[in-house]
PDB file of C-alpha atoms and ligand atoms in Angstrom:
ATOM      1  CA  MET D 139      -6.769   4.056   8.715  1.00 85.00           C
ATOM      2  CA  PHE D 140      -6.092   3.509  12.211  1.00 90.00           C
ATOM      3  CA  ASP D 141      -7.870   0.922  14.459  1.00 91.00           C
ATOM      4  CA  THR D 142      -8.477   1.608  18.377  1.00 92.00           C
ATOM      5  CA  HIS D 143      -9.789  -1.441  19.012  1.00 91.00           C
ATOM      6  CA  GLU D 144      -6.254  -2.918  20.583  1.00 91.00           C
ATOM      7  CA  LEU D 145      -6.383   0.080  22.123  1.00 93.00           C
ATOM      8  CA  GLY D 146     -10.152  -0.425  24.320  1.00 90.00           C
ATOM      9  CA  ARG D 147     -12.245   1.693  26.173  1.00 90.00           C
ATOM     10  CA  ARG D 148     -10.823   2.087  29.596  1.00 92.00           C
ATOM     11  CA  PRO D 149     -10.172   5.679  30.011  1.00 93.00           C
ATOM     12  CA  GLY D 150      -5.832   6.300  30.413  1.00 94.00           C
ATOM     13  CA  ALA D 151      -5.039   3.203  28.272  1.00 95.00           C
ATOM     14  CA  LEU D 152      -2.352   3.845  26.260  1.00 96.00           C
ATOM     15  CA  GLN D 153      -0.747   2.837  23.033  1.00 96.00           C
ATOM     16  CA  ARG D 154       2.345   3.436  21.012  1.00 96.00           C
ATOM     17  CA  LEU D 155       2.897   2.589  17.767  1.00 95.00           C
ATOM     18  CA  THR D 156       5.159   3.649  14.517  1.00 96.00           C
ATOM     19  CA  ARG D 157       3.776   3.130  11.003  1.00 95.00           C
ATOM     20  CA  THR D 158       4.749   3.847   7.409  1.00 96.00           C
ATOM     21  CA  VAL D 159       2.236   5.388   5.393  1.00 95.00           C
ATOM     22  CA  ARG D 160       2.493   6.828   1.852  1.00 96.00           C
ATOM     23  CA  ALA D 161       2.226  10.354   0.919  1.00 95.00           C
ATOM     24  CA  PRO D 162      -1.000  11.407  -0.468  1.00 93.00           C
ATOM     25  CA  LYS D 163      -1.651  13.217  -3.791  1.00 92.00           C
ATOM     26  CA  ASP D 164      -0.519  17.038  -3.022  1.00 92.00           C
ATOM     27  CA  PHE D 165       0.794  16.070   0.541  1.00 94.00           C
ATOM     28  CA  GLY D 166       1.903  19.729   1.432  1.00 94.00           C
ATOM     29  CA  LEU D 167       1.941  23.418  -0.277  1.00 92.00           C
ATOM     30  CA  GLN D 168       0.250  23.008  -3.134  1.00 87.00           C
ATOM     31  CA  GLY D 169       3.100  24.186  -5.615  1.00 86.00           C
ATOM     32  CA  VAL D 170       5.639  25.689  -3.242  1.00 91.00           C
ATOM     33  CA  ILE D 171       6.842  22.173  -1.124  1.00 95.00           C
ATOM     34  CA  GLY D 172       5.655  18.992  -0.505  1.00 96.00           C
ATOM     35  CA  THR D 173       6.099  15.167  -0.225  1.00 96.00           C
ATOM     36  CA  PRO D 174       5.986  13.588  -3.249  1.00 95.00           C
ATOM     37  CA  GLU D 175       3.301  11.316  -3.532  1.00 95.00           C
ATOM     38  CA  GLY D 176       3.743   7.771  -3.187  1.00 96.00           C
ATOM     39  CA  GLU D 177       7.010   8.734  -0.709  1.00 96.00           C
ATOM     40  CA  PRO D 178       6.887   7.731   3.057  1.00 97.00           C
ATOM     41  CA  VAL D 179       6.000   9.385   6.072  1.00 97.00           C
ATOM     42  CA  GLU D 180       7.355   8.243   9.169  1.00 97.00           C
ATOM     43  CA  LEU D 181       4.489   8.094  11.831  1.00 97.00           C
ATOM     44  CA  GLU D 182       4.790   8.036  15.969  1.00 97.00           C
ATOM     45  CA  LEU D 183       1.736   7.833  17.169  1.00 97.00           C
ATOM     46  CA  ARG D 184       0.697   8.077  20.613  1.00 97.00           C
ATOM     47  CA  LEU D 185      -3.495   7.017  21.738  1.00 97.00           C
ATOM     48  CA  GLU D 186      -4.854   7.246  24.794  1.00 97.00           C
ATOM     49  CA  SER D 187      -7.987   6.531  26.128  1.00 95.00           C
ATOM     50  CA  VAL D 188      -9.980   9.367  27.403  1.00 94.00           C
ATOM     51  CA  MET D 189     -13.451   9.421  28.371  1.00 91.00           C
ATOM     52  CA  GLU D 190     -14.887  11.005  24.912  1.00 91.00           C
ATOM     53  CA  GLY D 191     -12.723   9.235  23.095  1.00 93.00           C
ATOM     54  CA  VAL D 192      -9.401   8.509  21.772  1.00 95.00           C
ATOM     55  CA  LEU D 193      -6.799  11.789  21.647  1.00 96.00           C
ATOM     56  CA  VAL D 194      -3.882  10.621  19.377  1.00 96.00           C
ATOM     57  CA  THR D 195      -0.507  12.725  19.519  1.00 97.00           C
ATOM     58  CA  GLY D 196       1.498  12.412  16.942  1.00 97.00           C
ATOM     59  CA  THR D 197       5.305  13.229  15.118  1.00 98.00           C
ATOM     60  CA  ALA D 198       5.202  13.260  11.177  1.00 97.00           C
ATOM     61  CA  ARG D 199       8.482  12.326   9.321  1.00 97.00           C
ATOM     62  CA  ALA D 200       9.239  13.035   5.740  1.00 97.00           C
ATOM     63  CA  ARG D 201      11.316  14.347   3.363  1.00 97.00           C
ATOM     64  CA  VAL D 202       9.398  16.992   1.145  1.00 96.00           C
ATOM     65  CA  GLU D 203      10.522  19.148  -2.202  1.00 96.00           C
ATOM     66  CA  GLY D 204      10.415  22.373  -3.692  1.00 95.00           C
ATOM     67  CA  GLU D 205      12.265  25.137  -4.689  1.00 95.00           C
ATOM     68  CA  CYS D 206      13.696  28.395  -3.177  1.00 95.00           C
ATOM     69  CA  VAL D 207      11.688  30.735  -3.775  1.00 94.00           C
ATOM     70  CA  ARG D 208      14.299  33.431  -4.442  1.00 94.00           C
ATOM     71  CA  CYS D 209      16.703  31.309  -6.762  1.00 95.00           C
ATOM     72  CA  LEU D 210      13.990  28.776  -8.030  1.00 93.00           C
ATOM     73  CA  GLU D 211      16.737  26.329  -7.010  1.00 94.00           C
ATOM     74  CA  PRO D 212      15.794  22.968  -6.016  1.00 95.00           C
ATOM     75  CA  LEU D 213      15.698  21.820  -2.680  1.00 95.00           C
ATOM     76  CA  GLU D 214      14.637  19.179  -0.327  1.00 94.00           C
ATOM     77  CA  ARG D 215      14.389  18.789   3.396  1.00 92.00           C
ATOM     78  CA  GLU D 216      13.450  16.560   6.413  1.00 95.00           C
ATOM     79  CA  LEU D 217      10.166  17.897   7.674  1.00 96.00           C
ATOM     80  CA  VAL D 218       9.189  17.076  10.936  1.00 97.00           C
ATOM     81  CA  ALA D 219       5.357  17.599  12.146  1.00 97.00           C
ATOM     82  CA  ASP D 220       3.759  16.923  15.215  1.00 97.00           C
ATOM     83  CA  PHE D 221       0.062  16.934  15.597  1.00 96.00           C
ATOM     84  CA  GLN D 222      -2.664  15.849  18.053  1.00 96.00           C
ATOM     85  CA  GLU D 223      -6.178  15.188  17.087  1.00 95.00           C
ATOM     86  CA  MET D 224      -8.950  14.392  19.168  1.00 95.00           C
ATOM     87  CA  PHE D 225     -11.521  11.318  18.165  1.00 95.00           C
ATOM     88  CA  SER D 226     -14.605  10.769  19.535  1.00 93.00           C
ATOM     89  CA  TYR D 227     -16.414   8.646  20.536  1.00 88.00           C
ATOM     90  CA  PRO D 228     -20.044   8.312  18.375  1.00 83.00           C
ATOM     91  CA  ASP D 229     -22.012   8.485  21.769  1.00 71.00           C
ATOM     92  CA  ALA D 230     -19.846  11.191  23.512  1.00 54.00           C
ATOM     93  CA  ASP D 231     -20.442  12.848  20.265  1.00 47.00           C
ATOM     94  CA  ASP D 232     -24.769  12.415  20.519  1.00 51.00           C
ATOM     95  CA  ARG D 233     -24.192  14.049  23.644  1.00 50.00           C
ATOM     96  CA  GLY D 234     -22.942  16.940  22.570  1.00 48.00           C
ATOM     97  CA  ARG D 235     -24.807  17.264  19.427  1.00 49.00           C
ATOM     98  CA  SER D 236     -27.946  17.030  22.615  1.00 45.00           C
ATOM     99  CA  LYS D 237     -26.487  20.067  24.037  1.00 45.00           C
ATOM    100  CA  GLN D 238     -25.876  22.068  20.871  1.00 43.00           C
ATOM    101  CA  ALA D 239     -28.248  25.164  22.008  1.00 43.00           C
ATOM    102  CA  GLU D 240     -25.500  26.216  23.860  1.00 45.00           C
ATOM    103  CA  PRO D 241     -23.329  28.197  21.988  1.00 47.00           C
ATOM    104  CA  ALA D 242     -19.587  27.872  24.098  1.00 48.00           C
ATOM    105  CA  ASP D 243     -20.251  23.867  22.866  1.00 49.00           C
ATOM    106  CA  ASP D 244     -20.595  24.398  19.751  1.00 47.00           C
ATOM    107  CA  ALA D 245     -17.430  25.733  19.132  1.00 47.00           C
ATOM    108  CA  GLU D 246     -15.451  22.316  21.146  1.00 50.00           C
ATOM    109  CA  ASP D 247     -17.587  20.163  18.937  1.00 49.00           C
ATOM    110  CA  GLU D 248     -15.920  21.318  15.732  1.00 56.00           C
ATOM    111  CA  ASP D 249     -12.952  20.083  17.408  1.00 66.00           C
ATOM    112  CA  MET D 250     -13.553  16.831  17.659  1.00 77.00           C
ATOM    113  CA  THR D 251     -13.462  14.220  14.709  1.00 87.00           C
ATOM    114  CA  PRO D 252     -15.815  11.313  15.463  1.00 90.00           C
ATOM    115  CA  LEU D 253     -14.137   7.445  15.449  1.00 92.00           C
ATOM    116  CA  GLU D 254     -16.137   5.044  12.717  1.00 90.00           C
ATOM    117  CA  ASP D 255     -16.674   1.768  14.165  1.00 89.00           C
ATOM    118  CA  GLY D 256     -13.089   2.676  16.303  1.00 89.00           C
ATOM    119  CA  MET D 257     -11.501   3.353  13.767  1.00 92.00           C
ATOM    120  CA  PHE D 258     -10.193   7.101  12.780  1.00 94.00           C
ATOM    121  CA  ASP D 259      -8.900   9.226   9.364  1.00 93.00           C
ATOM    122  CA  LEU D 260      -5.262  10.559  10.210  1.00 94.00           C
ATOM    123  CA  GLU D 261      -4.979  11.705   6.525  1.00 94.00           C
ATOM    124  CA  PRO D 262      -6.480  14.680   6.926  1.00 93.00           C
ATOM    125  CA  VAL D 263      -4.985  15.830  10.540  1.00 94.00           C
ATOM    126  CA  LEU D 264      -2.058  14.901   8.805  1.00 95.00           C
ATOM    127  CA  ARG D 265      -2.199  16.963   5.893  1.00 94.00           C
ATOM    128  CA  ASP D 266      -2.996  20.481   8.265  1.00 94.00           C
ATOM    129  CA  ALA D 267       0.295  19.603   9.982  1.00 95.00           C
ATOM    130  CA  VAL D 268       2.572  19.162   7.107  1.00 94.00           C
ATOM    131  CA  VAL D 269       0.954  22.561   5.957  1.00 93.00           C
ATOM    132  CA  LEU D 270       1.697  24.228   9.011  1.00 94.00           C
ATOM    133  CA  ALA D 271       4.838  23.530   9.575  1.00 94.00           C
ATOM    134  CA  LEU D 272       6.091  24.254   6.262  1.00 95.00           C
ATOM    135  CA  PRO D 273       7.711  27.533   4.898  1.00 92.00           C
ATOM    136  CA  MET D 274       5.317  29.446   3.238  1.00 91.00           C
ATOM    137  CA  GLN D 275       8.525  31.123   1.229  1.00 93.00           C
ATOM    138  CA  PRO D 276      10.895  27.987   0.963  1.00 95.00           C
ATOM    139  CA  VAL D 277      14.552  30.192   0.336  1.00 95.00           C
ATOM    140  CA  CYS D 278      17.810  27.042  -0.246  1.00 94.00           C
ATOM    141  CA  GLN D 279      19.845  29.539   2.293  1.00 92.00           C
ATOM    142  CA  ASP D 280      18.658  32.294   4.601  1.00 92.00           C
ATOM    143  CA  ASP D 281      20.889  34.809   3.072  1.00 93.00           C
ATOM    144  CA  CYS D 282      20.088  33.957  -0.603  1.00 94.00           C
ATOM    145  CA  PRO D 283      20.797  36.490  -2.668  1.00 94.00           C
ATOM    146  CA  GLY D 284      18.042  35.183  -5.264  1.00 94.00           C
ATOM    147  CA  LEU D 285      18.602  36.243  -9.108  1.00 94.00           C
ATOM    148  CA  CYS D 286      20.659  38.874 -10.812  1.00 93.00           C
ATOM    149  CA  SER D 287      17.974  41.330 -11.927  1.00 89.00           C
ATOM    150  CA  GLN D 288      19.654  42.162 -15.309  1.00 87.00           C
ATOM    151  CA  CYS D 289      20.559  38.330 -16.537  1.00 91.00           C
ATOM    152  CA  GLY D 290      18.753  35.603 -13.924  1.00 91.00           C
ATOM    153  CA  VAL D 291      22.207  34.531 -12.877  1.00 93.00           C
ATOM    154  CA  ARG D 292      21.879  32.429  -9.647  1.00 94.00           C
ATOM    155  CA  LEU D 293      23.919  35.217  -7.250  1.00 93.00           C
ATOM    156  CA  ALA D 294      24.575  32.689  -4.688  1.00 92.00           C
ATOM    157  CA  ASP D 295      26.834  30.654  -7.329  1.00 92.00           C
ATOM    158  CA  ASP D 296      28.430  33.669  -8.534  1.00 89.00           C
ATOM    159  CA  PRO D 297      29.292  36.238  -5.500  1.00 85.00           C
ATOM    160  CA  ASP D 298      31.366  38.312  -7.679  1.00 88.00           C
ATOM    161  CA  HIS D 299      29.059  38.808 -10.062  1.00 89.00           C
ATOM    162  CA  HIS D 300      28.490  42.337 -11.821  1.00 85.00           C
ATOM    163  CA  HIS D 301      26.603  44.373 -14.676  1.00 84.00           C
ATOM    164  CA  ASP D 302      29.112  47.176 -16.072  1.00 74.00           C
ATOM    165  CA  ALA D 303      28.601  46.687 -19.973  1.00 64.00           C
ATOM    166  CA  VAL D 304      25.250  47.349 -19.150  1.00 53.00           C
ATOM    167  CA  ASP D 305      25.371  50.542 -16.691  1.00 60.00           C
ATOM    168  CA  ILE D 306      28.006  52.241 -19.984  1.00 61.00           C
ATOM    169  CA  ARG D 307      24.717  50.972 -21.606  1.00 61.00           C
ATOM    170  CA  TRP D 308      22.112  52.277 -19.386  1.00 65.00           C
ATOM    171  CA  ALA D 309      23.907  55.756 -19.185  1.00 67.00           C
ATOM    172  CA  ALA D 310      23.477  55.833 -23.019  1.00 68.00           C
ATOM    173  CA  LEU D 311      20.215  55.357 -23.188  1.00 68.00           C
ATOM    174  CA  GLN D 312      19.225  57.631 -20.765  1.00 68.00           C
ATOM    175  CA  GLY D 313      21.455  60.146 -22.909  1.00 68.00           C
ATOM    176  CA  LEU D 314      19.199  59.567 -25.798  1.00 67.00           C
ATOM    177  CA  ALA D 315      16.052  59.858 -23.673  1.00 68.00           C
ATOM    178  CA  GLY D 316      17.325  63.338 -23.125  1.00 67.00           C
ATOM    179  CA  SER D 317      18.270  64.455 -26.332  1.00 67.00           C
ATOM    180  CA  LEU D 318      14.941  63.285 -27.189  1.00 65.00           C
ATOM    181  CA  GLN D 319      13.066  65.244 -24.482  1.00 64.00           C
ATOM    182  CA  ASP D 320      15.108  68.548 -26.420  1.00 63.00           C
ATOM    183  CA  GLY D 321      13.713  67.680 -29.941  1.00 55.00           C
ATOM    184  CA  GLU D 322      10.190  67.626 -28.405  1.00 53.00           C
ATOM    185  CA  LYS D 323      10.865  71.279 -26.966  1.00 51.00           C
ATOM    186  CA  ASP D 324      12.619  72.301 -30.189  1.00 53.00           C
ATOM    187  CA  LYS D 325       9.697  71.359 -32.228  1.00 51.00           C
ATOM    188  CA  LYS D 326       6.581  72.883 -29.446  1.00 49.00           C
ATOM    189  CA  SER D 327       9.021  76.260 -29.623  1.00 50.00           C
ATOM    190  CA  GLY D 328       8.696  76.242 -33.759  1.00 47.00           C
ATOM    191  CA  ALA D 329       4.937  75.511 -33.336  1.00 49.00           C
ATOM    192  CA  GLU D 330       4.295  78.440 -30.661  1.00 50.00           C
ATOM    193  CA  ALA D 331       6.676  80.468 -33.374  1.00 49.00           C
ATOM    194  CA  GLY D 332       4.061  79.254 -36.131  1.00 49.00           C
ATOM    195  CA  VAL D 333       1.061  80.415 -34.119  1.00 49.00           C
ATOM    196  CA  ASP D 334       3.132  83.784 -33.531  1.00 52.00           C
ATOM    197  CA  GLU D 335       3.299  84.433 -37.433  1.00 50.00           C
ATOM    198  CA  GLU D 336      -0.321  83.309 -37.986  1.00 51.00           C
ATOM    199  CA  GLN D 337      -1.925  86.156 -35.316  1.00 51.00           C
ATOM    200  CA  GLU D 338       0.513  88.818 -36.665  1.00 50.00           C
ATOM    201  CA  LYS D 339      -1.117  88.506 -40.801  1.00 48.00           C
TER     202      LYS D 339
HETATM  203 ZN1   ZN E 507      18.237  30.251  -3.120  1.00 62.35          ZN
HETATM  204 ZN1   ZN E 508      23.453  39.428 -14.081  1.00 62.35          ZN
END
């Protein structure tokens, strides 16, 4: 929670602050990439007093961990996420509520998060900002070739990797499939011949 009492309610008042918070649980894209719980998240904040409340603009910096979606190699990054949120005074919020009959104001109200006793909770804002700044499909390097589809080896570690041996086996398998087909054809023609014989009797 952050306190806005020091900032005051005079519109135009500004306050800059930096703070380090601990990453909450599941901070990031769950199961893909994120900041491990308890790791430091550096915050740079700019609080600006406006008529309706406090406009908070900030940047979060944290280390994120995940794995490459192509080769599954662990990776880590420095994440920088920008965010901005309007925290409104409860009385300003009441004013908005009385105008709720107008649909245009409803949409505006949804963007406002109320201040509670001059305090605001940045965690939901941070979570959204971090998720937006993270790659949905993180890769260890832009041109990561991924894993060998036949043996699972990481191709970036072994650029000359290839599988001649499997090609031969595959050819043999195709040959086998071909002879099986021939065999079925033979059986079929034999059965047809049998029917013909019965009809002749
Ligand atoms: Zn990779
Ligand atoms: Zn391979």
